[in-house]
XYZ file of C-alpha atoms in Angstrom:
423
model
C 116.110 15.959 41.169
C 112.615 17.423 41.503
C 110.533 18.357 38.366
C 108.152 20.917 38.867
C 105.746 23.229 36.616
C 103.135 26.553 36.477
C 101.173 27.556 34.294
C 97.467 28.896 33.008
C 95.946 28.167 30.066
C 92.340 28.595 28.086
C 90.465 26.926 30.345
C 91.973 28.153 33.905
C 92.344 32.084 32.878
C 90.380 34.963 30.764
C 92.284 36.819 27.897
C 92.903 39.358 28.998
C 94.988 37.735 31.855
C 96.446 35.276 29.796
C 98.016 38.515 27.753
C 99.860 39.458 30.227
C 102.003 36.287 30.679
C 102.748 36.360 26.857
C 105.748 35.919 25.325
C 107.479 36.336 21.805
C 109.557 33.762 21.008
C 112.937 36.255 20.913
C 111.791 37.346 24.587
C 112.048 33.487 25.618
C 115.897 33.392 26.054
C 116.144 36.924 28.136
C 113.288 35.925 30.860
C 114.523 32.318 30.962
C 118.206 33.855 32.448
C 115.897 36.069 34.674
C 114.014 33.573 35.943
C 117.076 31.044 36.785
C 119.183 33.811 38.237
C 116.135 34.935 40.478
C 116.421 31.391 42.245
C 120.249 32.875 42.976
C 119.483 33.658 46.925
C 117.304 29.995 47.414
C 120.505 27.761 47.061
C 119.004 27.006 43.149
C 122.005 27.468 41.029
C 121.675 24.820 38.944
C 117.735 25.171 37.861
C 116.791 24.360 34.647
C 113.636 25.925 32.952
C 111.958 26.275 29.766
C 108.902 28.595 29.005
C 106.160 27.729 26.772
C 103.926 30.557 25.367
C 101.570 30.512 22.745
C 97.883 32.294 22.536
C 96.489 29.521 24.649
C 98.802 28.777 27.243
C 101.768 30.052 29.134
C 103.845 27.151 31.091
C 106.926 27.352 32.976
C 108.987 24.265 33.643
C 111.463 23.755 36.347
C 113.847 20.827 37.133
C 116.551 21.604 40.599
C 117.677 20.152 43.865
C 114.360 20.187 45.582
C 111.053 22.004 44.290
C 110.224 25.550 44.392
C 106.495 25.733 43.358
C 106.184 29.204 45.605
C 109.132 30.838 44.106
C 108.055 30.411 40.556
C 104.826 31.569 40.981
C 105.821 34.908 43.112
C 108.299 35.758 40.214
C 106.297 34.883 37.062
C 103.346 37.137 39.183
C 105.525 39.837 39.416
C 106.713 39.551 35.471
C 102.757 39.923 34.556
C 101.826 42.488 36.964
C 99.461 40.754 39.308
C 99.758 39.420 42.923
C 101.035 36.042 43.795
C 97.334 35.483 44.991
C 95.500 36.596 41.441
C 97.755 34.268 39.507
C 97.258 31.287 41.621
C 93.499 31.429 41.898
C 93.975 31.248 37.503
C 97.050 28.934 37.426
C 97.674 25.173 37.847
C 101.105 23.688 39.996
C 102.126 20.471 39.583
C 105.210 18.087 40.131
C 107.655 15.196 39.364
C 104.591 12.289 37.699
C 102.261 15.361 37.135
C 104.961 17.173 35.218
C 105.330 14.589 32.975
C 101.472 13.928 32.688
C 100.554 17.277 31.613
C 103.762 17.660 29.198
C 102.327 14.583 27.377
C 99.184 15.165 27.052
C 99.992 18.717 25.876
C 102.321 17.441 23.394
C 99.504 15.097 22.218
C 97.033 17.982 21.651
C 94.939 16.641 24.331
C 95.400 19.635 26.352
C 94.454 21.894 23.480
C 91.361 24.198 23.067
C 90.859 22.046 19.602
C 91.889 18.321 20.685
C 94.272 16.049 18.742
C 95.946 19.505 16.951
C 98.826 19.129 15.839
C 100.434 22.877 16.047
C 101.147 22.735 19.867
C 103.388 20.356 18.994
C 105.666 22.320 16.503
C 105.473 25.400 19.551
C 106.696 23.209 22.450
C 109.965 22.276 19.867
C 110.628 26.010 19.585
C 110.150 26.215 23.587
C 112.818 24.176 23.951
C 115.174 25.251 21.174
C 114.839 28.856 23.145
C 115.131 27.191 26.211
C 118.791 25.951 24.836
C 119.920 28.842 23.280
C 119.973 30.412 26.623
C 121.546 27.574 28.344
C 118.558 26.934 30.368
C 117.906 23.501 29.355
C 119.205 20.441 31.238
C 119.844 16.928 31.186
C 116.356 16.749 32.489
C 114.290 18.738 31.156
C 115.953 17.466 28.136
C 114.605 14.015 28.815
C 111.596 14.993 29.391
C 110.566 16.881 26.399
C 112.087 14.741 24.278
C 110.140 11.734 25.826
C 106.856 13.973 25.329
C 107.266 14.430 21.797
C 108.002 10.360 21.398
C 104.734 10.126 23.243
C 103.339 12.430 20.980
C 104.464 10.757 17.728
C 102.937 7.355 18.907
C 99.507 9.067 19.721
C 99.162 10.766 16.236
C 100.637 7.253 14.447
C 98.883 4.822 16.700
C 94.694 6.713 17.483
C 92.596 8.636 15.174
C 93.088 11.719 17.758
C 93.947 14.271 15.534
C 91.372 13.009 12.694
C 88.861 15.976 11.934
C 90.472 18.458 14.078
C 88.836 21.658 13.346
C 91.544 24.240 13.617
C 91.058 28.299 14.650
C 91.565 29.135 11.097
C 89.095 26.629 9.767
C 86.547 27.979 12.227
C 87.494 31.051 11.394
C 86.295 30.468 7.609
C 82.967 28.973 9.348
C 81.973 31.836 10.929
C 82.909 34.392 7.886
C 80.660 31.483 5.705
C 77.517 32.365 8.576
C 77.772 36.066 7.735
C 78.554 36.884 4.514
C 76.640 34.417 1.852
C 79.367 34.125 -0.788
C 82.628 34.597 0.473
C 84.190 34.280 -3.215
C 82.614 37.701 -3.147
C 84.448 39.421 0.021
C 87.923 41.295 0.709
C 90.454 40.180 3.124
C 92.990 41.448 5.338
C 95.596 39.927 6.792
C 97.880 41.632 10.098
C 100.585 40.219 10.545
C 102.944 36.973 8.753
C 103.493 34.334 11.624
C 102.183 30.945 11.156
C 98.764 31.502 12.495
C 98.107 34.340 9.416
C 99.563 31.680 6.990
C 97.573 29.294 8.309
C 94.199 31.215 8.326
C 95.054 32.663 4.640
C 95.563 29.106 3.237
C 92.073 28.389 4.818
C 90.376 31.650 3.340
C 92.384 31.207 -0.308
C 90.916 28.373 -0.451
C 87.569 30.153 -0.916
C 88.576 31.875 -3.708
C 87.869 35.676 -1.968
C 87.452 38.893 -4.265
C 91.190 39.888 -2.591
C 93.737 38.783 -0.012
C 96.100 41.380 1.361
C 98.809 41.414 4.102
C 99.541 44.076 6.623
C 103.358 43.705 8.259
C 105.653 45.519 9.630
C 108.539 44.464 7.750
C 107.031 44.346 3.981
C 109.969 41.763 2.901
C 107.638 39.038 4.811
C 104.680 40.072 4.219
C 105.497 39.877 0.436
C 106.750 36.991 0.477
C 103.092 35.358 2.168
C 101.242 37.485 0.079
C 103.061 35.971 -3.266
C 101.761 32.709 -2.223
C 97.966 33.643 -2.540
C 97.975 35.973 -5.270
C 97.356 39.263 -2.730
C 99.144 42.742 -2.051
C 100.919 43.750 0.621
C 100.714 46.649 2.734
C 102.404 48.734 6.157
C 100.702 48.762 9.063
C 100.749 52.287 9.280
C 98.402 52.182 6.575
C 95.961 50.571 8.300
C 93.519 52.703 9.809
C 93.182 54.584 6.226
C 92.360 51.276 4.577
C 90.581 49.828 6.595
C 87.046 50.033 5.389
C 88.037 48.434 2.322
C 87.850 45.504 3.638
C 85.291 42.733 4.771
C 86.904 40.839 7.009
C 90.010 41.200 9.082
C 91.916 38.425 10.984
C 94.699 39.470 12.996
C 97.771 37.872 14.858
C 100.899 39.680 15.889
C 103.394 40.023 18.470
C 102.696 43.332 19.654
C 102.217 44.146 23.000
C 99.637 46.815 22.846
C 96.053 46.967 20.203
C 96.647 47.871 16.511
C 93.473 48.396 15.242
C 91.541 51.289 17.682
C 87.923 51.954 18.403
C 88.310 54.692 16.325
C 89.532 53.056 13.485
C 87.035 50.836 13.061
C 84.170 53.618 13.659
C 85.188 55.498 11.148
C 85.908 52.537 8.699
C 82.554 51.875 9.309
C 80.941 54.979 8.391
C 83.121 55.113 5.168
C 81.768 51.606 4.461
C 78.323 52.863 5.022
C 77.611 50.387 7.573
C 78.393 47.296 5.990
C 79.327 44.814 8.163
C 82.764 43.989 8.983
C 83.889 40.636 10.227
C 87.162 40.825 12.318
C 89.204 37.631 13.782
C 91.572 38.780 16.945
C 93.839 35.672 17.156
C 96.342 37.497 19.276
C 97.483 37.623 22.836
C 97.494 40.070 24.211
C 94.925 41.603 21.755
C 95.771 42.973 18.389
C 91.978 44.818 18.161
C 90.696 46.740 21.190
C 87.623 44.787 22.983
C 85.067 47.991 22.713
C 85.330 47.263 18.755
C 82.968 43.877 19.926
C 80.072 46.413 21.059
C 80.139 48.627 17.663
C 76.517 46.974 16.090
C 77.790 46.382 12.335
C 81.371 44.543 14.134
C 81.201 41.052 14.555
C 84.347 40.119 16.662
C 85.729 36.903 17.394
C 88.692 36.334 20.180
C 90.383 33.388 20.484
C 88.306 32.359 23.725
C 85.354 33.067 21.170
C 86.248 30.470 18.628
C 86.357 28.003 21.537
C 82.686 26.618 21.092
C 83.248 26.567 16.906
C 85.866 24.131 17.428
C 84.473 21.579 19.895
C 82.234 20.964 17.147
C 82.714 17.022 16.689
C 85.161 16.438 19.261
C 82.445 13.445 20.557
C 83.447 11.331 17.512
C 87.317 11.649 18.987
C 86.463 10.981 22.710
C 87.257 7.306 22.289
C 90.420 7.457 20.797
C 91.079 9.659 24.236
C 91.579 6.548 26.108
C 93.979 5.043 23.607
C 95.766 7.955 23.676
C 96.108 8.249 27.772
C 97.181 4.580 28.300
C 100.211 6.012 25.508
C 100.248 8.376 28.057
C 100.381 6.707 31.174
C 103.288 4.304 29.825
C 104.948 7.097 29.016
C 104.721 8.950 32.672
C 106.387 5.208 34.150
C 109.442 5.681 31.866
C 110.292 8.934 32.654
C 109.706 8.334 36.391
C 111.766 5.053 36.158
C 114.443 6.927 34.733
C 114.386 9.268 37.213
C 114.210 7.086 39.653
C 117.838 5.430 38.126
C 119.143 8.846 37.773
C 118.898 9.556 41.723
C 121.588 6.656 41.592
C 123.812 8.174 39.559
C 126.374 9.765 42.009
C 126.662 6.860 43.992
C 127.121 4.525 40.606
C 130.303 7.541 39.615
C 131.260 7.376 43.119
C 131.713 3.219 43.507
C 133.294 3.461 39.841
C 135.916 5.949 41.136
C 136.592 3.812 44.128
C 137.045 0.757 41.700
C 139.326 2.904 39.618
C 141.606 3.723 42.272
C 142.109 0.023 43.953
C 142.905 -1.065 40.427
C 145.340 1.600 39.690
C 146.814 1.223 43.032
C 147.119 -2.343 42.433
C 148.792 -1.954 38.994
C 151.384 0.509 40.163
C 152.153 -2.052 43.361
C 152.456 -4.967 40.604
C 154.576 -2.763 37.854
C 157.443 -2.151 40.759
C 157.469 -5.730 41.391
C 157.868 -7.321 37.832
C 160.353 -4.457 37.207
C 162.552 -5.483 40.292
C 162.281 -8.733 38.701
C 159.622 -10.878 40.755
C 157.975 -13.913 39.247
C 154.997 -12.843 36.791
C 152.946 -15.355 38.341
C 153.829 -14.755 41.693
C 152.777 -10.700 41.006
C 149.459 -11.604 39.153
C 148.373 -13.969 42.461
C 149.487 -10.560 44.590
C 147.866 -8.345 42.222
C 144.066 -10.652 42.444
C 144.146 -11.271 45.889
C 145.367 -7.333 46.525
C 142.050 -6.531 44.470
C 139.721 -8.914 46.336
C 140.910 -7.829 49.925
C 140.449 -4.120 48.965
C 136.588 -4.971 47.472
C 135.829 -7.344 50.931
C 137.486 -5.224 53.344
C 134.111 -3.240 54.406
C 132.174 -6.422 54.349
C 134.236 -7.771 56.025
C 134.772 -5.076 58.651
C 130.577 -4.749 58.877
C 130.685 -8.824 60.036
C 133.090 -8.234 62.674
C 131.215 -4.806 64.309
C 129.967 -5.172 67.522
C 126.288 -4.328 66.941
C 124.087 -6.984 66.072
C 121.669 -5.210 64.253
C 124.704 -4.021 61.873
C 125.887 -7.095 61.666
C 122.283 -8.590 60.385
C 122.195 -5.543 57.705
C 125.863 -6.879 56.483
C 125.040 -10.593 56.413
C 122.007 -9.734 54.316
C 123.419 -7.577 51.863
C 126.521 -9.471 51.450
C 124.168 -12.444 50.529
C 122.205 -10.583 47.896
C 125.410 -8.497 46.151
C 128.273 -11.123 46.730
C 126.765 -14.915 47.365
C 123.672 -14.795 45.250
C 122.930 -17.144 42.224
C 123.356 -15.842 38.654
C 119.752 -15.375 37.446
């Protein structure tokens, strides 16, 4: 089996490109079947794959007969839009050992845009519960993201990698805490109810703001969030008439095309009499529309944006990084040993099948004899020495061939499997 992977991340491709490779979670299952049934003409019928997509990273694992690193990025190129050409010069390929490397160390959170986080984590278990929902996922793939979360587990237990993280939502809060003086004194708004809005509103409620509210589609969720911290809910149809109410807006949906407009926010602005407005975009692709960032009372943060906030005290981590790769690297030998056994496998079910017949031939030969009659012992000596002919035969026959170099390959493997010492 080969193992291969594609993907692009924060650090290999802009926003803007990264949105077009994203993927709800209820999308995961449908483009997982298109994906495997697009290897159909290749001779690939039995690929497995699992997608990973979150606001940082898309990823694409593969596991088949032989690689297909060419294939996979043509068709995940064509799913976003682009040329092969555009996505490779943004994307990284790797295989078998690297595979594992980069699942690991993702896993970890030492792949992440803040290092040693622990919410990558909790997406990459969804990846693969979506992965087997659509019957996509192997025996493995399986092993391998099982093995990466073990990995995982022992970095968090056994380093201080994770210790200080500073999370989006907690640099979030530090940025809102540069601009406004008091934030006990602002209004929030929440769009959207996934975890990244509960996340950020647990961060912001803890700053005791003037209001909290929370903009959904489906009110039912957005009630039940909003219950938490004391706030109201709203429709996101009322948005862009409520809008200037509020002080800051942080934002993180699934939709696939901008909420909150230009002209929304211009003439929220103008109600507001040109107070400033701070406004969070944690989505991908974008829930506000990027010409909002050049409007002089906005201050808009993307994702990418909130990249330098959270490096903040990574140094104090860096040696724990070490730790955490020699996890790593032990990790990426087990997997590759246990790939290495599973190449065996058909040959192991093969020799047992072979085994299974002698004996049952053997048994049926020695069942007609004891029921004619024949002496038990007499048909137990036939039945061993039946056995130990059929298991010798081909070493036997490899002896006696007329080439010598065959010959010298039988001697010496019939000395290490048959005439060796018990160790």
């Amino acid at each position: 089996m080969a193992v291969w992977a594609l993907g692009i991340n924060h650090t290999t491709a802009p926003l803007d490109l990264r949105g077009r490779f994203a993927f709800a979670v209820d999308q995961i299952p449908h483009t997982l079947q298109g994906l495997r049934q697009s290897f159909g003409g290749q001779r690939h019928p039995e690929v497995e794959a699992a997608l990973i997509s979150t606001c940082n990273r898309t990823e694409i694992y593969c596991a088949g007969s032989r690689a297909a690193l060419d294939h996979t990025v043509g068709w995940l190129a064509e799913t976003g839009g682009v040329t092969p050409s555009v996505l490779r010069s943004h994307a990284y390929t790797l295989e078998n050992d690297q595979v594992a490397r980069h699942a690991f160390r993702v896993a970890s959170g030492l792949d992440s845009m803040v290092l040693g986080e622990a919410q990558i984590l909790g997406q990459m278990k969804d990846a693969v519960r979506a992965a087997e929902s659509a019957g996509a996922l192997g025996t493995t793939l399986n092993q391998l993201f099982q093995r990466s979360f073990a990995v995982a587990k022992e970095v968090r237990s056994s380093t201080e990698i994770g210790a200080h993280s500073i999370s989006m939502a907690a640099a979030a809060v530090r940025l809102a805490g540069q601009l406004f003086e008091d934030l006990s004194q602002i209004r929030i708004l929440f769009v959207g109810a996934g975890e990244m809005i509960e996340l950020a509103a647990t961060h912001f409620a803890a700053k005791n703001p003037k209001a909290i509210a929370i903009a959904n589609r489906t009110l039912e969720r957005g009630e039940k969030l909003s219950s938490r911290f004391g706030g109201e809910v709203m429709r996101l149809a009322d948005l862009p008439s409520r809008l200037h109410e509020f002080d800051a807006v942080i934002s993180c949906t699934a939709s696939t095309l901008p909420l909150i407009g230009l002209g929304a926010v211009e003439r929220a602005l103008k109600q507001r009499r040109h107070r400033p407005m701070f406004m969070v975009d944690l989505a991908v692709p974008r829930d506000i529309e990027p010409e909002v960032k050049a409007l002089e009372d906005v201050y808009l943060y993307t994702v990418d944006d909130l990249a330098s906030v959270v490096q903040t005290g990574q140094a104090n981590r860096q040696a724990a990084v070490a730790q955490a790769e020699a996890i790593i690297d032990a990790g990426v030998q087990s997997f590759l040993h246990w790939m290495d056994q599973r190449s065996a496998v058909p040959l192991i079910q093969q020799l047992n099948q072979q085994a299974e017949a002698w004996r049952e031939a053997e048994l049926v030969r020695a069942r007609k004899l004891l029921a004619r009659g024949d002496d038990p012992d007499a048909v137990l000596q036939a039945l061993a020495k039946g056995l130990t002919q059929k298991m010798l035969h081909g070493a036997m026959a490899e002896l006696h061939a007329g080439d010598a170099q065959a010959r010298e390959r039988a001697s010496h493997a019939i000395q290490h499997f048959f005439l060796r010492k018990e160790r």
